[in-house]
Amino acid sequence: MSTNTETKKRTNMYENVMREFDKAADAMNLDPGVRKILAATQNEIIVHFPVKMDDGSIEVFTGYRVQHNNALGPYKGGLRYHPTVDIDAARALATWMTWKTALAGLPYGGGKGGIQLDPKKYSQSELERITRRFTYALGENIGPDLDIPAPDVNTNAQIMAWIADTFASTKAPNQRFEAFNVVTGKPVVSGGLEGRDRATGFGVVNSIKKWAEHTGEKVKGKKYIVQGFGNVGYWAAHFMNEEGAILTAVQDHTGTIRNDEGIDVEKLGEHVLQNGGIAGFTGAESVDGAGFFGFDCDICIPAALGNQITTDNAGSIKAKLIAEGANGPTDFAAEEILRDRNIQVIPDILCNGGGVIGSYFEWLQNRRSETWKIEDVLIRLEDLTGRAFDRVVKTADKYSVDWRTAAYIVALERLEQTYKERGVFP
Ligand code: NAD
């Protein structure tokens, strides 16, 4: 069963980003020239490429890479394989990446892309050829100093390994080693970072801990629900479990399950690995998912797709905190309702920033030919995600704005400053 509303409303995603941007730009009085620059994406690459299927037939796929801004460094952001990927979704997600990397203080800009397809319809060997041919089609538009993709919905370490191998294979022998750094989120043996898999979920939970510290709450004993039990959802639940919080409901593309006594996170994780989704899990009851966001809980972690919390369900939410693991799960109008209802939101660009911070560590590790230990990775992640959180809270107080607007302001101030310092060529 699917409760996804993104197909119906996906064109709103870019509108949402721009409304959030306008609100923050007004609040901080962003320089008008910089505002014009940041309101546009720099490059939009659309490729149509043929791939041979297992039965010998040919299919033509459409892939996207939008490069929003690179004032602070190379474009950085994931690749998504999903039927809802289109130019608007790629624009929205690329723009969010610019804010996210600026907010985290990283030397990166923002990019995002993917292929419009349902990966479940293809065999592993077809997915490999689709990925390799997409990489080839993107050609010199990506690179370790230019634009560095990473995993997102339905893409993983294996797909990153195929991209790296394809990209490096098209280079001269003396450039191949460096070319392999074109993506982050690679398998550890192929240059990936130990801990990159859990970085986003770890950052989500670190943000929740910071919220608890800020408000005098305790994470221990809190009931929480998670939408999406893939990379972000599972790892967030794993770390919430370590904090003593109780998982009471989960929803994914295969169904919705609920157990008010608590769902065993690790058993559910095993089940999803073996079955591809939460359906059929015996440690909870399978329920109707239509009212998922209205289920009784203290904390809600959306960790699936965009535009899930809308004016249709914002009024029924019981959680006092929404920690946005996903990108763009709350639409602009729904957020107004949440604000009136005193429901705090840790915005995506802050809450899930652990992922791109982990990617940055991997990129550094590769460039320095080092191998980082997971303990060090998690300490540094905690430090950088915590510092971003503190900056947002301080800025929210300074401008008397909500945390999302404050997060944008922190990012926009950094971008504004760099444009002022460097000017605009020529
Ligand atoms: P994933 O592919 O590992 O998992 C996606 C999850 O979403 C799956 O559990 C899937 O069942 C669920 N889902 C898909 N369609 C659904 C539907 N219609 N209803 C309910 N659930 C549905 O992807 P991920 O990497 O965990 O990414 C999840 C979200 O987090 C995305 O919004 C992504 O942009 C964001 N994000 C990911 C990272 C990262 O490092 N992977 C970093 C930052 C943000």
Coordinates of C-alpha atoms and ligand atoms in Angstrom, one line a residue:
M1 CA 0.0 0.0 0.0
S2 CA 1.3 3.4 -0.8
T3 CA 0.3 6.6 0.9
N4 CA 2.7 8.8 -1.1
T5 CA 1.2 12.1 -2.1
E6 CA 4.3 13.2 -4.0
T7 CA 3.2 12.1 -7.4
K8 CA 0.1 14.3 -7.1
K9 CA 2.0 17.3 -5.6
R10 CA 5.5 16.9 -6.8
T11 CA 5.5 20.1 -8.8
N12 CA 5.1 21.9 -5.5
M13 CA 8.6 20.9 -4.3
Y14 CA 10.5 23.6 -6.2
E15 CA 7.8 26.1 -5.3
N16 CA 8.3 25.2 -1.6
V17 CA 12.0 25.8 -1.8
M18 CA 11.5 29.2 -3.4
R19 CA 8.9 30.2 -0.9
E20 CA 11.2 29.2 2.0
F21 CA 14.0 31.1 0.3
D22 CA 11.9 34.2 -0.2
K23 CA 10.8 34.2 3.4
A24 CA 14.4 34.0 4.7
A25 CA 15.7 36.5 2.1
D26 CA 13.1 39.0 3.3
A27 CA 13.8 38.4 7.0
M28 CA 17.5 39.0 6.6
N29 CA 17.3 41.6 3.9
L30 CA 19.5 39.6 1.5
D31 CA 21.4 41.7 -1.0
P32 CA 19.2 42.0 -4.2
G33 CA 21.9 40.9 -6.6
V34 CA 22.8 37.8 -4.6
R35 CA 19.1 37.1 -4.3
K36 CA 18.8 37.0 -8.1
I37 CA 21.8 34.8 -8.5
L38 CA 20.6 32.3 -5.9
A39 CA 17.0 32.2 -7.2
A40 CA 18.3 30.5 -10.4
T41 CA 20.0 27.2 -10.9
Q42 CA 23.4 27.4 -12.7
N43 CA 23.2 24.4 -14.9
E44 CA 20.5 21.9 -15.8
I45 CA 21.6 18.8 -17.6
I46 CA 19.1 16.4 -19.1
V47 CA 20.3 13.3 -20.8
H48 CA 18.4 10.6 -22.8
F49 CA 20.4 7.4 -23.1
P50 CA 19.8 3.9 -24.5
V51 CA 20.4 0.7 -22.5
K52 CA 20.2 -2.9 -23.6
M53 CA 17.8 -4.9 -21.5
D54 CA 18.4 -8.6 -20.4
D55 CA 16.0 -9.8 -23.2
G56 CA 18.0 -7.9 -25.9
S57 CA 15.5 -5.1 -26.3
I58 CA 16.6 -1.4 -26.0
E59 CA 15.0 1.1 -23.6
V60 CA 15.8 4.8 -23.5
F61 CA 16.0 6.5 -20.1
T62 CA 16.0 10.1 -19.0
G63 CA 18.5 11.3 -16.4
Y64 CA 18.9 14.6 -14.7
R65 CA 21.6 16.6 -13.0
V66 CA 20.9 20.1 -11.8
Q67 CA 23.8 22.2 -10.5
H68 CA 22.3 25.0 -8.4
N69 CA 25.3 26.9 -7.2
N70 CA 29.0 26.4 -6.7
A71 CA 30.1 29.7 -5.0
L72 CA 31.5 27.8 -2.0
G73 CA 32.9 24.7 -3.7
P74 CA 32.1 21.8 -6.1
Y75 CA 28.4 20.9 -6.5
K76 CA 27.5 18.1 -4.1
G77 CA 24.3 16.1 -3.8
G78 CA 22.7 12.7 -4.3
L79 CA 21.3 10.7 -7.2
R80 CA 17.8 9.4 -6.9
Y81 CA 16.2 6.5 -8.9
H82 CA 12.5 7.0 -8.7
P83 CA 9.5 7.5 -11.0
T84 CA 9.0 11.0 -9.5
V85 CA 12.4 12.3 -10.6
D86 CA 11.9 15.2 -13.0
I87 CA 13.5 18.5 -13.7
D88 CA 11.4 20.3 -10.9
A89 CA 12.3 17.7 -8.3
A90 CA 16.0 17.9 -9.3
R91 CA 15.9 21.7 -9.1
A92 CA 14.3 21.6 -5.7
L93 CA 16.7 19.0 -4.3
A94 CA 19.8 20.7 -5.8
T95 CA 18.8 24.1 -4.3
W96 CA 18.3 22.5 -0.9
M97 CA 21.8 21.1 -1.2
T98 CA 23.3 24.5 -1.6
W99 CA 21.7 25.7 1.6
K100 CA 22.6 22.5 3.4
T101 CA 26.3 22.5 2.5
A102 CA 26.5 26.3 3.3
L103 CA 24.7 25.8 6.7
A104 CA 27.1 22.9 7.6
G105 CA 30.1 25.2 6.8
L106 CA 31.4 22.8 4.0
P107 CA 33.4 23.8 1.0
Y108 CA 30.7 22.7 -1.4
G109 CA 27.8 23.9 -3.5
G110 CA 24.6 22.1 -4.3
G111 CA 23.6 19.7 -7.0
K112 CA 21.1 16.8 -7.4
G113 CA 19.9 14.4 -10.0
G114 CA 18.8 11.0 -10.9
I115 CA 16.9 8.9 -13.3
Q116 CA 13.1 8.7 -13.7
L117 CA 12.5 5.0 -13.3
D118 CA 11.2 2.4 -10.9
P119 CA 14.3 0.3 -10.0
K120 CA 12.2 -2.6 -8.8
K121 CA 11.3 -3.3 -12.4
Y122 CA 14.9 -4.0 -13.4
S123 CA 17.4 -6.8 -12.7
Q124 CA 20.7 -6.1 -11.1
S125 CA 22.5 -6.4 -14.4
E126 CA 20.1 -4.0 -16.0
L127 CA 20.5 -1.5 -13.2
E128 CA 24.3 -1.8 -13.6
R129 CA 24.1 -1.0 -17.3
I130 CA 21.6 1.8 -16.7
T131 CA 23.9 3.4 -14.1
R132 CA 27.1 3.0 -16.2
R133 CA 25.4 4.5 -19.3
F134 CA 24.0 7.4 -17.3
T135 CA 27.5 8.1 -15.9
Y136 CA 28.8 8.0 -19.4
A137 CA 26.1 10.4 -20.6
L138 CA 26.9 12.8 -17.8
G139 CA 30.5 12.7 -19.0
E140 CA 32.6 15.7 -18.0
N141 CA 29.7 17.4 -16.2
I142 CA 30.7 15.5 -13.0
G143 CA 34.1 15.1 -11.4
P144 CA 35.9 15.2 -8.0
D145 CA 36.5 18.9 -8.3
L146 CA 33.4 19.8 -10.2
D147 CA 30.3 17.9 -9.1
I148 CA 30.3 14.9 -6.7
P149 CA 27.2 12.7 -6.6
A150 CA 26.2 10.4 -3.6
P151 CA 23.4 8.0 -2.7
D152 CA 19.8 9.1 -2.3
V153 CA 16.5 7.3 -2.6
N154 CA 17.0 3.9 -4.2
T155 CA 20.7 4.3 -4.8
N156 CA 23.4 2.8 -2.6
A157 CA 27.1 2.0 -2.3
Q158 CA 26.9 -0.5 -5.1
I159 CA 25.6 2.0 -7.5
M160 CA 28.3 4.5 -6.4
A161 CA 30.9 1.9 -7.1
W162 CA 29.6 1.4 -10.7
I163 CA 29.6 5.2 -11.2
A164 CA 33.2 5.5 -9.9
D165 CA 34.4 2.6 -12.0
T166 CA 32.7 3.9 -15.2
F167 CA 33.9 7.4 -14.7
A168 CA 37.5 6.3 -13.9
S169 CA 37.5 3.8 -16.8
T170 CA 37.0 6.6 -19.3
K171 CA 40.1 8.5 -18.1
A172 CA 43.8 8.1 -19.0
P173 CA 45.6 5.6 -16.7
N174 CA 47.4 8.4 -14.7
Q175 CA 44.1 10.1 -13.9
R176 CA 42.1 7.0 -12.9
F177 CA 42.9 7.0 -9.2
E178 CA 41.8 10.6 -8.7
A179 CA 38.8 10.0 -10.9
F180 CA 37.5 7.4 -8.5
N181 CA 36.7 10.2 -6.1
V182 CA 33.9 11.4 -8.3
V183 CA 31.3 10.0 -5.9
T184 CA 30.9 9.6 -2.1
G185 CA 29.0 6.8 -0.4
K186 CA 31.2 4.2 -2.1
P187 CA 31.6 0.7 -0.5
V188 CA 34.3 0.9 2.2
V189 CA 36.8 -1.4 0.4
S190 CA 36.4 0.8 -2.7
G191 CA 37.4 4.0 -0.9
G192 CA 34.2 4.6 1.0
L193 CA 34.1 6.0 4.5
E194 CA 33.4 3.7 7.4
G195 CA 30.3 5.2 8.9
R196 CA 29.0 7.0 5.8
D197 CA 26.1 4.5 5.8
R198 CA 24.8 5.7 9.2
A199 CA 25.9 9.4 8.9
T200 CA 22.5 10.8 8.0
G201 CA 20.6 8.8 10.7
F202 CA 23.2 9.7 13.2
G203 CA 22.9 13.4 12.4
V204 CA 19.1 13.2 12.6
V205 CA 19.3 11.7 16.1
N206 CA 22.0 14.2 17.2
S207 CA 19.7 17.0 16.2
I208 CA 16.9 15.4 18.2
K209 CA 19.3 15.2 21.2
K210 CA 20.2 18.8 20.8
W211 CA 16.4 19.7 20.6
A212 CA 15.9 17.8 23.9
E213 CA 18.8 19.7 25.5
H214 CA 17.4 23.0 24.3
T215 CA 13.9 22.3 25.5
G216 CA 14.7 20.4 28.7
E217 CA 13.1 17.2 27.3
K218 CA 14.6 13.7 27.5
V219 CA 14.9 11.4 24.4
K220 CA 14.7 8.3 26.6
G221 CA 11.2 6.9 26.8
K222 CA 9.9 9.1 24.0
K223 CA 7.6 7.3 21.5
Y224 CA 8.4 8.0 17.9
I225 CA 7.2 7.0 14.4
V226 CA 9.2 6.8 11.2
Q227 CA 8.2 7.1 7.6
G228 CA 10.7 5.2 5.4
F229 CA 12.8 2.4 6.7
G230 CA 15.7 2.7 4.2
N231 CA 19.1 4.1 4.9
V232 CA 18.0 7.2 6.8
G233 CA 14.9 5.7 8.5
Y234 CA 16.7 2.6 9.7
W235 CA 19.8 4.3 11.0
A236 CA 17.8 7.0 12.7
A237 CA 15.7 4.3 14.5
H238 CA 19.0 2.5 15.4
F239 CA 20.4 5.5 17.1
M240 CA 17.0 6.4 18.7
N241 CA 17.0 2.9 20.1
E242 CA 20.4 3.5 21.6
E243 CA 19.0 6.6 23.3
G244 CA 16.1 4.5 24.8
A245 CA 13.3 5.9 22.7
I246 CA 10.4 3.6 21.6
L247 CA 9.6 3.0 18.0
T248 CA 5.8 2.6 17.8
A249 CA 5.0 2.8 14.0
V250 CA 6.7 2.6 10.6
Q251 CA 5.4 3.2 7.1
D252 CA 7.2 2.5 3.9
H253 CA 6.2 1.8 0.3
T254 CA 5.0 -1.7 1.2
G255 CA 2.7 -0.8 4.1
T256 CA 2.2 0.5 7.6
I257 CA 2.9 -1.3 10.9
R258 CA 2.2 -0.3 14.5
N259 CA 3.0 -1.7 18.0
D260 CA 2.4 0.7 20.9
E261 CA 4.6 -1.5 23.1
G262 CA 7.6 -0.9 20.8
I263 CA 8.9 -2.4 17.6
D264 CA 12.3 -4.2 17.6
V265 CA 14.4 -1.9 15.4
E266 CA 17.1 -4.5 14.6
K267 CA 14.7 -7.3 13.8
L268 CA 12.7 -4.9 11.5
G269 CA 16.0 -3.9 9.8
E270 CA 16.8 -7.5 9.2
H271 CA 13.3 -8.1 7.8
V272 CA 13.6 -5.2 5.4
L273 CA 17.0 -6.4 4.2
Q274 CA 15.6 -9.8 3.4
N275 CA 12.2 -8.7 2.0
G276 CA 12.7 -5.3 0.6
G277 CA 10.1 -3.6 2.8
I278 CA 8.3 -3.8 6.2
A279 CA 5.3 -5.8 4.9
G280 CA 5.0 -9.2 6.6
F281 CA 6.9 -8.2 9.7
T282 CA 5.5 -10.2 12.6
G283 CA 6.6 -8.0 15.5
A284 CA 3.8 -5.4 14.8
E285 CA 0.3 -5.2 13.5
S286 CA -0.3 -4.2 9.9
V287 CA -2.6 -1.2 9.9
D288 CA -4.3 1.2 7.5
G289 CA -1.7 3.9 6.7
A290 CA -4.0 6.7 5.7
G291 CA -3.7 8.5 9.1
F292 CA -0.1 7.6 9.7
F293 CA 1.1 11.1 10.6
G294 CA -1.8 11.4 13.1
F295 CA -0.7 8.4 15.1
D296 CA 0.0 9.0 18.8
C297 CA 3.7 9.7 19.4
D298 CA 6.1 12.4 20.8
I299 CA 8.5 12.6 17.8
C300 CA 7.8 12.0 14.1
I301 CA 10.7 11.3 11.7
P302 CA 9.7 11.5 8.0
A303 CA 12.5 9.7 6.2
A304 CA 11.1 8.9 2.8
L305 CA 9.9 11.3 0.1
G306 CA 9.0 15.0 -0.2
N307 CA 5.6 16.6 0.4
Q308 CA 4.3 14.1 2.9
I309 CA 3.1 16.5 5.6
T310 CA 0.6 18.7 3.9
T311 CA -2.5 20.8 4.9
D312 CA -4.4 17.5 4.6
N313 CA -2.7 15.9 7.7
A314 CA -0.8 18.7 9.5
G315 CA -3.8 19.4 11.7
S316 CA -3.9 15.8 13.0
I317 CA -0.3 15.4 14.0
K318 CA 0.2 14.5 17.6
A319 CA 4.0 14.7 17.8
K320 CA 5.6 17.7 19.4
L321 CA 8.6 17.4 17.3
I322 CA 9.1 16.7 13.6
A323 CA 12.7 15.8 12.7
E324 CA 13.0 15.9 9.0
G325 CA 15.2 13.0 7.8
A326 CA 13.8 13.3 4.3
N327 CA 14.3 16.3 2.0
G328 CA 11.3 18.5 1.8
P329 CA 8.8 16.3 3.7
T330 CA 6.8 19.3 5.0
D331 CA 5.1 21.7 2.5
F332 CA 5.1 25.4 3.1
A333 CA 1.4 25.7 4.0
A334 CA 1.5 22.7 6.3
E335 CA 4.4 24.3 8.2
E336 CA 2.2 27.4 9.1
I337 CA -0.3 25.0 10.6
L338 CA 2.4 23.2 12.6
R339 CA 3.7 26.6 13.8
D340 CA 0.2 27.6 15.0
R341 CA 0.0 24.3 16.8
N342 CA 3.3 24.8 18.5
I343 CA 4.9 21.7 16.9
Q344 CA 8.6 22.2 16.5
V345 CA 10.3 21.3 13.2
I346 CA 14.0 20.5 12.8
P347 CA 14.3 21.5 9.2
D348 CA 15.7 19.0 6.6
I349 CA 18.8 21.1 5.7
L350 CA 19.8 21.0 9.4
C351 CA 18.4 17.6 10.5
N352 CA 19.7 15.4 7.7
G353 CA 22.9 17.4 7.1
G354 CA 24.9 14.5 8.7
G355 CA 24.8 12.8 5.3
V356 CA 26.7 15.4 3.3
I357 CA 29.0 16.0 6.2
G358 CA 29.9 12.2 6.1
S359 CA 30.3 12.6 2.3
Y360 CA 32.7 15.5 2.9
F361 CA 34.8 13.3 5.3
E362 CA 34.9 10.6 2.6
W363 CA 36.1 13.1 0.0
L364 CA 38.8 14.4 2.3
Q365 CA 39.8 10.8 3.2
N366 CA 40.2 10.0 -0.5
R367 CA 42.0 13.1 -1.4
R368 CA 44.5 12.7 1.4
S369 CA 44.8 8.9 0.8
E370 CA 43.8 8.2 4.4
T371 CA 41.6 5.7 6.1
W372 CA 39.5 7.2 8.9
K373 CA 38.3 5.2 11.9
I374 CA 34.6 5.0 12.5
E375 CA 35.0 6.3 16.1
D376 CA 36.6 9.5 14.7
V377 CA 34.0 9.9 12.0
L378 CA 31.2 9.8 14.6
I379 CA 32.9 12.3 16.9
R380 CA 33.5 14.7 14.1
L381 CA 29.9 14.2 12.8
E382 CA 28.6 15.0 16.3
D383 CA 30.7 18.1 16.4
L384 CA 29.7 19.5 13.0
T385 CA 26.0 18.7 13.2
G386 CA 25.9 20.0 16.8
R387 CA 27.6 23.3 15.7
A388 CA 25.1 23.8 12.9
F389 CA 22.3 23.3 15.3
D390 CA 23.6 25.9 17.7
R391 CA 24.1 28.4 14.8
V392 CA 20.5 27.9 13.8
V393 CA 19.1 28.4 17.3
K394 CA 21.2 31.5 17.8
T395 CA 20.0 32.9 14.5
A396 CA 16.4 32.1 15.2
D397 CA 16.7 34.1 18.4
K398 CA 18.4 37.0 16.7
Y399 CA 15.8 37.4 13.9
S400 CA 12.8 36.1 15.9
V401 CA 12.1 33.5 13.2
D402 CA 11.4 29.7 13.1
W403 CA 14.2 27.2 12.8
R404 CA 13.8 26.6 9.1
T405 CA 14.0 30.3 8.3
A406 CA 17.0 30.6 10.6
A407 CA 18.7 27.7 8.9
Y408 CA 18.2 29.4 5.6
I409 CA 19.6 32.7 7.0
V410 CA 22.8 31.0 8.2
A411 CA 23.3 29.5 4.8
L412 CA 22.4 32.7 2.9
E413 CA 24.6 34.9 5.0
R414 CA 27.6 32.7 4.1
L415 CA 26.7 32.8 0.4
E416 CA 26.1 36.6 0.5
Q417 CA 29.4 37.2 2.2
T418 CA 31.4 35.1 -0.4
Y419 CA 29.7 37.0 -3.3
K420 CA 30.5 40.3 -1.7
E421 CA 34.1 39.4 -1.1
R422 CA 34.7 38.0 -4.6
G423 CA 32.3 40.1 -6.7
V424 CA 30.8 38.9 -9.9
F425 CA 33.1 38.3 -12.9
P426 CA 33.9 40.2 -15.1
Ligands
NAD1 P1 16.2 4.7 0.7 O1 16.0 4.4 -0.7 O2 17.3 4.0 1.4 O3 14.8 4.6 1.5 C1 13.7 5.2 1.1 C2 12.5 4.7 2.0 O4 11.4 5.4 1.6 C3 12.2 3.2 1.8 O5 12.0 2.7 3.1 C4 10.9 3.3 1.0 O6 10.1 2.1 1.3 C5 10.3 4.5 1.5 N1 9.3 5.0 0.6 C6 9.3 5.1 -0.7 N2 8.1 5.4 -1.2 C7 7.3 5.5 -0.2 C8 5.9 5.9 0.0 N3 5.2 6.1 -1.1 N4 5.4 5.9 1.2 C9 6.1 5.6 2.3 N5 7.4 5.3 2.2 C10 8.0 5.3 1.0 O7 16.5 6.3 0.7 P2 17.2 7.1 1.8 O8 18.6 7.3 1.4 O9 17.0 6.6 3.2 O10 16.5 8.6 1.6 C11 15.3 8.9 2.3 C12 15.1 10.4 2.4 O11 16.2 11.0 3.1 C13 15.1 11.1 1.0 O12 14.2 12.2 1.1 C14 16.5 11.6 0.8 O13 16.6 12.6 -0.1 C15 16.8 12.0 2.2 N6 18.3 12.0 2.5 C16 19.1 10.9 2.4 C17 20.4 11.0 2.7 C18 21.3 9.8 2.6 O14 22.5 10.0 3.0 N7 20.9 8.7 2.1 C19 20.9 12.2 3.2 C20 20.1 13.3 3.3 C21 18.7 13.2 3.0

